[in-house]
């Protein structure tokens, strides 16, 4: 058999290709290329790096891929006339080999078949800023951002533009609504005869147009029309639901406030003549002896709806918070929160937003992290005392939801019911009831499906007199807590608390707590 270099590459068989591979040092690829996939001279000449990487070859060693392609490109340079006869030329834009053929024609080669430029450089100067496979795939710039980041940035820009434009239109429309006394609405015969239908339509339209009930721009019932013509307004209470984090808060407060087991705590609050509020808190853990403290200053610029807050704690962490409320549009609050630790150099930032309107409370927070921002969203809706809420967290670094919570509740003046499901594994509920003017009670229940762990507790708070109250709670672990709060004088409040383990009363381990609050 003649050696491959003695024959035209058109006449190469799989055996000639096998000899050529062995001469180039690719013994391990003879079987897969020649025996299994029957590469001859023509198919070898059109072999691309994409063919080596993708099925059915799928060569995993990067160095072998690069070295084999260098050898193939030498053949392509030597037999460039064969490639042009086969249609792989620079004049054929549809050819997948066109960019490489053009590069081969423009390159200067030595007599040994190697490029004349430095070996550290690229084989062919397709573009200094871009890389392109010889199969004609799309170019990918190494200086460009990942497409997913571009999508995220463009989505954020689009959200802000739409939000600003919508808020502007809402303000303009709201200000241009005519006076009801000067331009009363036209009577509607059908709605006047069907008050329930009229009230339902007015409720929906008010939500869509974001118009407050107090001005009563849309009156569809006969009673509302009569009040408008007489110069009166339709008084309706604003039903703004709480945020998702505050669902069931009344029940949790009965369990948490008035207790401070194992702590000696001091809180001091004061306000200067210029309106700057100072809050100082210090506590000592009786079990570990650790002392912690915080300092917070807050200034409110009511004219512009701005609030500036500076925080510091004994872990040497500095925090700054700037909030603006009811300025861009009614019910919207934006907060920019940052923290910095001088000891570790750790920085963090968060943008919080909340929007409150009648029958809904929306929130969206973004935690900025180098690995990828985390987006926290929540929504609560209410209708005639019923509450429904959803809370989620999306981790962009992992591209998945890390929190998925639902809640349903019912609320009246002296009764609140709240149930929730967290991530489909933890089920909880709470009941709050104001039995009488001086007695508040609460029941809490939780169950985790993975561990079949059930938690149950009952708590109550009784107001002895305007200056004193007593609190008590017990759970299914037989932990009994009691607390006593006494207002010594205006601005001075003392709280005593104790936690007793009912299962091991004689064994000790019970906890006491003392808290003193000063406010001026």
Coordinates of C-alpha atoms in Angstrom, one line a residue:
X1 CA 0.0 0.0 0.0
X2 CA 1.3 3.4 -1.0
X3 CA 2.0 5.9 1.7
X4 CA -0.7 8.6 2.1
X5 CA 1.6 11.4 1.1
X6 CA 2.3 9.7 -2.2
X7 CA -1.4 9.6 -3.2
X8 CA -3.9 12.3 -4.0
X9 CA -6.1 12.8 -1.0
X10 CA -9.2 12.0 -3.1
X11 CA -7.9 8.4 -3.4
X12 CA -7.3 7.9 0.4
X13 CA -9.2 5.0 1.9
X14 CA -9.8 4.4 5.6
X15 CA -6.5 2.5 5.7
X16 CA -4.6 5.5 4.4
X17 CA -6.3 7.7 7.0
X18 CA -5.3 5.1 9.7
X19 CA -1.7 5.3 8.5
X20 CA -1.8 9.1 8.6
X21 CA -3.3 9.2 12.1
X22 CA -0.5 6.9 13.3
X23 CA 2.1 9.0 11.7
X24 CA 0.7 12.1 13.5
X25 CA 0.6 10.3 16.8
X26 CA -3.1 9.6 17.2
X27 CA -3.0 5.8 17.6
X28 CA -6.0 5.7 20.1
X29 CA -8.4 7.3 17.6
X30 CA -7.7 5.0 14.7
X31 CA -10.5 2.6 15.7
X32 CA -13.2 5.2 16.3
X33 CA -12.4 7.3 13.2
X34 CA -11.5 4.7 10.6
X35 CA -13.1 1.4 11.7
X36 CA -16.3 2.6 13.3
X37 CA -17.0 5.8 11.3
X38 CA -15.1 5.0 8.1
X39 CA -13.3 8.3 7.5
X40 CA -11.6 8.4 4.1
X41 CA -9.5 11.2 2.6
X42 CA -12.4 13.5 1.6
X43 CA -14.3 13.2 4.9
X44 CA -11.0 13.7 6.8
X45 CA -10.4 16.9 4.8
X46 CA -13.8 18.3 5.8
X47 CA -13.5 17.3 9.5
X48 CA -14.2 20.2 11.9
X49 CA -13.6 20.8 15.6
X50 CA -17.4 20.7 16.1
X51 CA -17.5 17.2 14.7
X52 CA -14.9 16.1 17.3
X53 CA -16.7 17.6 20.2
X54 CA -20.3 16.6 19.3
X55 CA -21.9 13.1 18.9
X56 CA -21.1 10.6 17.7
X57 CA -17.4 11.2 18.3
X58 CA -17.5 13.2 21.5
X59 CA -13.8 13.3 22.2
X60 CA -13.3 14.5 25.8
X61 CA -9.6 15.4 25.8
X62 CA -9.2 19.1 24.8
X63 CA -5.5 18.7 24.0
X64 CA -6.2 15.9 21.6
X65 CA -8.9 17.9 19.9
X66 CA -6.7 20.9 19.3
X67 CA -3.7 18.8 18.1
X68 CA -5.8 16.7 15.8
X69 CA -7.4 19.9 14.3
X70 CA -3.9 21.4 13.8
X71 CA -2.9 18.3 11.7
X72 CA -6.2 18.4 9.8
X73 CA -5.7 22.1 9.0
X74 CA -2.2 21.3 7.6
X75 CA -3.9 18.9 5.2
X76 CA -6.5 21.5 4.4
X77 CA -3.8 24.0 3.6
X78 CA -2.0 21.5 1.3
X79 CA -5.2 20.4 -0.4
X80 CA -7.0 23.8 -0.5
X81 CA -7.6 23.3 -4.2
X82 CA -9.6 20.1 -3.5
X83 CA -11.7 22.0 -1.0
X84 CA -12.4 24.8 -3.5
X85 CA -13.4 22.2 -6.1
X86 CA -15.8 20.7 -3.5
X87 CA -17.5 24.1 -3.0
X88 CA -15.7 25.2 0.2
X89 CA -14.4 28.5 -1.1
X90 CA -14.5 32.1 0.2
X91 CA -17.2 33.0 -2.4
X92 CA -19.7 30.6 -1.0
X93 CA -21.3 32.3 2.1
X94 CA -23.4 29.3 2.9
X95 CA -20.5 27.0 3.3
X96 CA -19.5 26.1 6.8
X97 CA -15.9 26.1 5.9
X98 CA -15.8 29.6 4.3
X99 CA -14.4 31.6 7.2
X100 CA -11.6 29.1 7.7
X101 CA -10.8 28.8 4.0
X102 CA -10.5 32.6 3.8
X103 CA -8.2 32.5 6.8
X104 CA -6.1 29.8 5.2
X105 CA -5.7 31.8 2.0
X106 CA -4.6 34.9 3.8
X107 CA -2.1 33.2 6.1
X108 CA 1.6 32.8 5.4
X109 CA 2.9 29.3 5.9
X110 CA 6.4 27.9 6.0
X111 CA 7.6 24.9 4.0
X112 CA 6.9 22.5 6.8
X113 CA 3.2 23.4 6.8
X114 CA 3.2 25.5 10.1
X115 CA 2.1 29.1 10.3
X116 CA 4.8 31.7 10.2
X117 CA 3.5 33.7 13.2
X118 CA 4.4 33.0 16.8
X119 CA 3.2 29.6 18.1
X120 CA 1.6 31.3 21.1
X121 CA -0.9 33.1 18.9
X122 CA -4.0 31.8 17.2
X123 CA -3.8 29.6 14.2
X124 CA -5.7 32.0 12.0
X125 CA -6.5 35.6 12.8
X126 CA -10.3 35.5 12.5
X127 CA -10.9 38.3 14.9
X128 CA -8.9 39.5 17.8
X129 CA -12.0 40.0 20.0
X130 CA -14.0 36.9 18.8
X131 CA -13.8 33.2 18.5
X132 CA -15.5 31.1 15.8
X133 CA -15.7 27.4 15.2
X134 CA -14.7 26.4 11.7
X135 CA -18.2 24.9 11.3
X136 CA -19.6 28.4 10.9
X137 CA -21.4 28.6 14.3
X138 CA -22.3 32.0 15.7
X139 CA -19.5 34.0 17.1
X140 CA -19.2 34.5 20.9
X141 CA -17.5 37.6 22.2
X142 CA -15.4 37.0 25.2
X143 CA -16.0 40.6 26.3
X144 CA -19.8 40.3 26.3
X145 CA -22.0 39.5 29.3
X146 CA -23.7 36.2 29.6
X147 CA -27.1 36.4 27.8
X148 CA -29.0 35.6 31.0
X149 CA -27.5 38.7 32.7
X150 CA -28.5 40.8 29.7
X151 CA -32.1 39.4 30.0
X152 CA -32.1 40.3 33.7
X153 CA -30.8 43.8 33.2
X154 CA -33.2 44.5 30.3
X155 CA -36.1 43.1 32.4
X156 CA -35.3 45.4 35.3
X157 CA -35.0 48.4 33.0
X158 CA -38.4 47.5 31.4
X159 CA -40.0 47.1 34.8
X160 CA -38.8 50.5 36.0
X161 CA -39.9 52.3 32.8
X162 CA -43.3 50.7 32.8
X163 CA -43.7 51.4 36.5
X164 CA -42.8 55.0 36.2
X165 CA -45.0 55.6 33.2
X166 CA -48.0 53.9 34.8
X167 CA -47.5 56.0 38.0
X168 CA -47.3 59.2 36.0
X169 CA -50.5 58.4 34.1
X170 CA -52.3 57.5 37.3
X171 CA -51.4 60.8 38.9
X172 CA -52.4 62.8 35.8
X173 CA -55.8 60.9 35.5
X174 CA -56.5 61.3 39.2
X175 CA -55.9 65.0 39.1
X176 CA -58.0 65.6 36.0
X177 CA -61.1 63.9 37.4
X178 CA -63.8 66.6 37.4
X179 CA -65.6 67.8 40.5
X180 CA -68.7 65.8 41.3
X181 CA -70.8 68.8 42.4
X182 CA -70.0 70.7 39.2
X183 CA -70.2 67.8 36.8
X184 CA -72.5 65.1 38.3
X185 CA -72.5 61.7 36.7
X186 CA -75.2 60.7 34.2
X187 CA -77.9 58.4 35.8
X188 CA -77.8 54.8 34.9
X189 CA -81.3 53.3 34.7
X190 CA -80.1 49.6 34.9
X191 CA -77.7 50.1 37.7
X192 CA -80.1 52.3 39.7
X193 CA -82.5 49.4 39.6
X194 CA -79.8 46.9 40.5
X195 CA -77.8 48.4 43.5
X196 CA -75.7 45.2 44.0
X197 CA -74.5 45.1 40.4
X198 CA -73.6 48.8 40.6
X199 CA -71.6 48.4 43.8
X200 CA -69.7 45.5 42.4
X201 CA -68.8 47.4 39.2
X202 CA -67.8 50.4 41.2
X203 CA -65.5 48.3 43.4
X204 CA -63.8 46.7 40.4
X205 CA -63.3 50.1 38.6
X206 CA -61.9 51.7 41.7
X207 CA -59.3 49.0 42.1
X208 CA -58.3 49.4 38.4
X209 CA -58.1 53.2 38.4
X210 CA -56.5 53.3 41.9
X211 CA -59.0 55.9 43.1
X212 CA -59.6 56.3 46.9
X213 CA -63.0 55.6 48.2
X214 CA -63.2 58.9 50.1
X215 CA -63.6 61.1 47.0
X216 CA -66.2 58.7 45.6
X217 CA -65.6 59.7 41.9
X218 CA -67.7 56.7 40.7
X219 CA -71.2 56.4 42.3
X220 CA -73.4 53.8 40.8
X221 CA -76.1 53.2 43.4
X222 CA -79.2 55.4 44.0
X223 CA -78.1 56.2 47.5
X224 CA -74.6 57.3 46.4
X225 CA -76.1 59.5 43.7
X226 CA -78.4 61.1 46.2
X227 CA -75.5 61.8 48.6
X228 CA -73.4 63.3 45.8
X229 CA -76.1 65.7 44.7
X230 CA -76.5 66.8 48.3
X231 CA -72.8 67.6 48.6
X232 CA -72.0 64.5 50.8
X233 CA -69.4 61.8 50.2
X234 CA -69.8 58.1 50.6
X235 CA -67.7 57.2 53.7
X236 CA -66.0 53.8 53.4
X237 CA -63.2 52.5 55.5
X238 CA -59.9 51.8 53.9
X239 CA -59.3 48.0 54.1
X240 CA -55.5 47.7 53.6
X241 CA -54.3 44.2 54.3
X242 CA -51.0 43.6 56.3
X243 CA -47.8 42.5 54.6
X244 CA -47.2 38.8 54.4
X245 CA -44.7 38.9 57.3
X246 CA -47.4 40.5 59.5
X247 CA -50.0 37.8 58.8
X248 CA -50.9 36.3 62.2
X249 CA -48.9 39.0 64.0
X250 CA -51.5 39.6 66.7
X251 CA -51.3 36.0 67.8
X252 CA -47.5 36.0 67.7
X253 CA -47.3 39.1 69.8
X254 CA -49.2 37.4 72.6
X255 CA -46.5 34.7 72.6
X256 CA -43.5 36.9 72.2
X257 CA -44.1 40.3 73.9
X258 CA -43.8 40.6 77.6
X259 CA -41.2 37.8 77.8
X260 CA -37.4 37.9 77.9
X261 CA -36.1 34.6 79.3
X262 CA -32.4 34.3 80.1
X263 CA -31.7 38.0 79.3
X264 CA -31.0 41.2 81.2
X265 CA -32.0 43.9 78.8
X266 CA -32.0 47.7 78.7
X267 CA -33.7 49.8 76.0
X268 CA -33.4 53.6 75.9
X269 CA -35.2 55.8 73.4
X270 CA -35.0 59.6 73.1
X271 CA -35.7 62.3 70.6
X272 CA -33.8 65.6 70.1
X273 CA -35.4 69.0 69.4
X274 CA -34.4 68.7 65.7
X275 CA -36.4 65.5 65.3
X276 CA -33.6 63.0 65.4
X277 CA -34.6 59.8 67.2
X278 CA -32.0 57.8 69.1
X279 CA -32.5 54.2 70.2
X280 CA -30.0 52.2 72.3
X281 CA -30.4 48.6 73.3
X282 CA -28.1 46.4 75.4
X283 CA -28.6 42.8 76.6
X284 CA -26.6 40.2 78.5
X285 CA -27.3 36.5 78.2
X286 CA -27.3 34.9 81.6
X287 CA -26.4 31.5 80.2
X288 CA -23.4 32.4 78.1
X289 CA -22.5 35.8 79.6
X290 CA -22.4 37.4 76.1
X291 CA -23.2 41.1 75.9
X292 CA -24.7 42.6 72.8
X293 CA -25.7 46.1 72.0
X294 CA -27.1 48.2 69.2
X295 CA -27.3 51.9 68.4
X296 CA -29.8 53.4 66.0
X297 CA -30.4 57.0 64.8
X298 CA -33.4 58.0 62.7
X299 CA -34.4 61.2 61.1
X300 CA -37.6 61.8 59.2
X301 CA -38.0 64.5 56.6
X302 CA -41.7 64.6 56.5
X303 CA -41.9 67.2 53.8
X304 CA -40.4 64.9 51.2
X305 CA -41.4 61.6 52.8
X306 CA -37.8 60.6 53.5
X307 CA -36.4 58.6 56.4
X308 CA -32.7 58.2 57.1
X309 CA -31.6 55.5 59.5
X310 CA -28.1 54.7 60.7
X311 CA -27.4 51.5 62.7
X312 CA -24.4 50.0 64.6
X313 CA -24.0 46.9 66.7
X314 CA -21.4 45.3 68.9
X315 CA -20.4 43.0 66.1
X316 CA -19.0 46.2 64.4
X317 CA -21.5 46.1 61.6
X318 CA -22.6 49.5 60.1
X319 CA -26.0 49.8 58.4
X320 CA -27.6 52.6 56.4
X321 CA -31.2 52.8 55.3
X322 CA -32.9 55.4 53.2
X323 CA -36.7 55.2 52.6
X324 CA -39.1 57.3 50.6
X325 CA -42.8 56.9 51.0
X326 CA -45.9 58.2 49.3
X327 CA -43.9 60.5 47.0
X328 CA -43.7 58.7 43.6
X329 CA -47.3 57.6 44.1
X330 CA -49.7 57.1 47.0
X331 CA -49.0 53.9 48.9
X332 CA -45.6 53.2 47.4
X333 CA -42.5 52.9 49.7
X334 CA -39.0 52.4 48.4
X335 CA -36.1 51.5 50.7
X336 CA -32.4 51.2 50.0
X337 CA -30.6 49.2 52.8
X338 CA -26.8 48.6 53.0
X339 CA -24.5 47.0 55.6
X340 CA -20.8 47.1 56.0
X341 CA -18.5 45.2 58.3
X342 CA -15.1 46.9 58.7
X343 CA -13.5 43.8 60.3
X344 CA -14.2 41.4 57.5
X345 CA -14.8 43.9 54.6
X346 CA -18.2 42.2 53.9
X347 CA -20.7 44.4 52.1
X348 CA -24.3 43.8 51.3
X349 CA -27.1 45.8 49.7
X350 CA -30.9 45.4 49.4
X351 CA -33.6 47.3 47.6
X352 CA -37.0 47.0 49.2
X353 CA -40.3 48.1 47.7
X354 CA -43.9 47.8 49.0
X355 CA -47.1 49.0 47.6
X356 CA -50.3 49.3 49.6
X357 CA -53.7 50.0 48.2
X358 CA -57.2 49.0 49.3
X359 CA -57.6 45.2 49.3
X360 CA -53.9 44.5 48.4
X361 CA -50.4 44.7 49.8
X362 CA -47.5 44.0 47.5
X363 CA -43.8 43.7 48.2
X364 CA -40.6 43.0 46.3
X365 CA -37.1 43.0 47.7
X366 CA -33.8 42.3 45.9
X367 CA -30.7 41.2 47.7
X368 CA -27.5 42.0 45.7
X369 CA -24.8 39.4 45.8
X370 CA -21.8 38.7 43.5
X371 CA -23.0 35.2 43.0
X372 CA -26.4 36.4 41.8
X373 CA -29.2 38.5 43.3
X374 CA -32.0 37.0 45.3
X375 CA -35.5 38.2 44.6
X376 CA -38.1 38.1 47.4
X377 CA -41.7 38.7 46.5
X378 CA -44.9 38.7 48.4
X379 CA -48.6 39.6 47.8
X380 CA -51.6 39.8 50.2
X381 CA -55.2 40.3 49.1
X382 CA -58.2 40.8 51.2
X383 CA -62.0 40.8 50.6
X384 CA -64.6 41.3 53.3
X385 CA -62.3 40.1 56.1
X386 CA -60.7 37.2 54.2
X387 CA -57.0 37.3 53.6
X388 CA -54.9 35.3 51.0
X389 CA -51.1 35.7 50.7
X390 CA -48.2 34.2 48.8
X391 CA -44.5 34.6 49.4
X392 CA -41.5 33.4 47.3
X393 CA -37.8 33.7 47.0
X394 CA -35.9 33.2 43.7
X395 CA -32.2 32.6 43.8
X396 CA -30.8 33.7 40.5
X397 CA -27.4 32.0 41.2
X398 CA -29.2 28.6 41.5
X399 CA -32.0 29.5 39.1
X400 CA -34.7 28.1 41.3
X401 CA -37.2 29.0 44.0
X402 CA -35.8 28.6 47.4
X403 CA -39.0 29.6 49.3
X404 CA -42.6 29.0 48.3
X405 CA -45.2 29.9 51.0
X406 CA -48.9 30.3 51.0
X407 CA -51.2 31.7 53.7
X408 CA -55.0 32.1 54.2
X409 CA -56.7 33.9 57.0
X410 CA -59.8 35.7 58.3
X411 CA -59.8 38.9 60.4
X412 CA -62.5 40.8 62.2
X413 CA -62.3 43.4 65.0
X414 CA -61.7 40.9 67.9
X415 CA -60.9 37.7 66.1
X416 CA -58.1 36.6 63.7
X417 CA -57.5 33.2 62.1
X418 CA -54.3 32.5 60.1
X419 CA -53.1 29.3 58.4
X420 CA -49.9 28.9 56.3
X421 CA -48.0 26.3 54.3
X422 CA -44.2 26.8 54.0
X423 CA -42.4 25.0 51.1
X424 CA -45.1 22.2 51.2
X425 CA -43.5 20.7 54.3
X426 CA -44.5 22.9 57.2
X427 CA -48.1 23.5 58.1
X428 CA -49.1 26.0 60.7
X429 CA -52.0 28.0 62.1
X430 CA -52.9 30.5 64.8
X431 CA -56.0 32.0 66.4
X432 CA -56.2 35.3 68.2
X433 CA -59.3 36.4 70.1
X434 CA -59.9 39.4 72.3
X435 CA -62.2 37.8 74.8
X436 CA -62.9 41.1 76.6
X437 CA -61.4 44.6 76.9
X438 CA -58.7 43.4 79.3
X439 CA -58.1 39.8 78.1
X440 CA -56.4 38.6 74.9
X441 CA -55.8 34.9 74.1
X442 CA -53.9 33.1 71.4
X443 CA -53.4 29.5 70.1
X444 CA -50.5 28.4 67.9
X445 CA -50.2 25.1 66.1
X446 CA -47.5 23.8 63.7
X447 CA -46.6 20.5 62.1
X448 CA -43.6 19.4 59.9
X449 CA -44.2 16.6 57.5
X450 CA -40.6 15.4 57.2
X451 CA -40.1 14.8 60.9
X452 CA -43.7 14.5 62.0
X453 CA -42.9 17.1 64.7
X454 CA -46.0 18.8 66.1
X455 CA -45.8 22.1 68.2
X456 CA -48.8 23.4 70.1
X457 CA -49.0 26.4 72.4
X458 CA -51.6 28.6 74.3
X459 CA -50.9 32.1 75.5
X460 CA -52.9 34.8 77.2
X461 CA -52.4 38.4 78.3
X462 CA -54.5 40.2 81.0
X463 CA -54.4 43.9 81.7
X464 CA -54.6 44.3 85.4
X465 CA -54.9 48.1 85.3
X466 CA -53.8 50.9 82.9
X467 CA -50.2 50.5 84.1
X468 CA -49.7 46.7 84.7
X469 CA -50.3 43.5 82.8
X470 CA -49.5 39.9 83.2
X471 CA -48.8 37.3 80.5
X472 CA -48.6 33.5 80.5
X473 CA -48.0 30.8 77.9
X474 CA -47.5 27.0 77.8
X475 CA -46.6 24.6 75.0
X476 CA -46.7 20.8 74.4
X477 CA -43.1 20.5 75.7
X478 CA -44.4 21.5 79.2
X479 CA -42.5 24.8 79.1
X480 CA -44.4 27.3 81.2
X481 CA -43.6 31.0 80.8
X482 CA -45.0 33.9 82.8
X483 CA -44.3 37.6 82.5
X484 CA -45.2 40.8 84.4
X485 CA -45.0 44.3 83.0
X486 CA -45.3 47.4 85.1
X487 CA -45.2 51.1 84.0
X488 CA -43.3 52.7 86.9
X489 CA -43.9 56.2 85.6
X490 CA -44.5 57.7 82.1
X491 CA -41.6 56.6 79.9
X492 CA -40.3 53.9 82.4
X493 CA -41.4 50.3 82.0
X494 CA -40.2 47.2 83.9
X495 CA -40.7 43.6 82.7
X496 CA -40.0 40.5 84.8
X497 CA -40.3 37.0 83.2
X498 CA -39.6 33.4 84.1
X499 CA -39.6 30.1 82.2
X500 CA -40.2 26.9 84.0
X501 CA -39.6 23.4 82.6
X502 CA -42.7 21.4 83.8
X503 CA -41.1 18.1 83.0
X504 CA -38.1 18.6 85.3
X505 CA -39.0 21.1 87.9
X506 CA -36.5 19.7 90.5
X507 CA -33.7 19.4 88.0
X508 CA -33.2 23.1 87.6
X509 CA -32.4 24.9 84.3
X510 CA -35.2 27.4 84.7
X511 CA -34.7 30.9 83.3
X512 CA -35.4 34.4 84.5
X513 CA -35.5 37.6 82.6
X514 CA -35.3 41.3 83.4
X515 CA -36.0 44.2 81.0
X516 CA -36.1 47.9 81.6
X517 CA -37.3 50.4 78.9
X518 CA -36.7 54.1 79.2
X519 CA -38.3 56.6 76.8
X520 CA -38.1 60.4 76.8

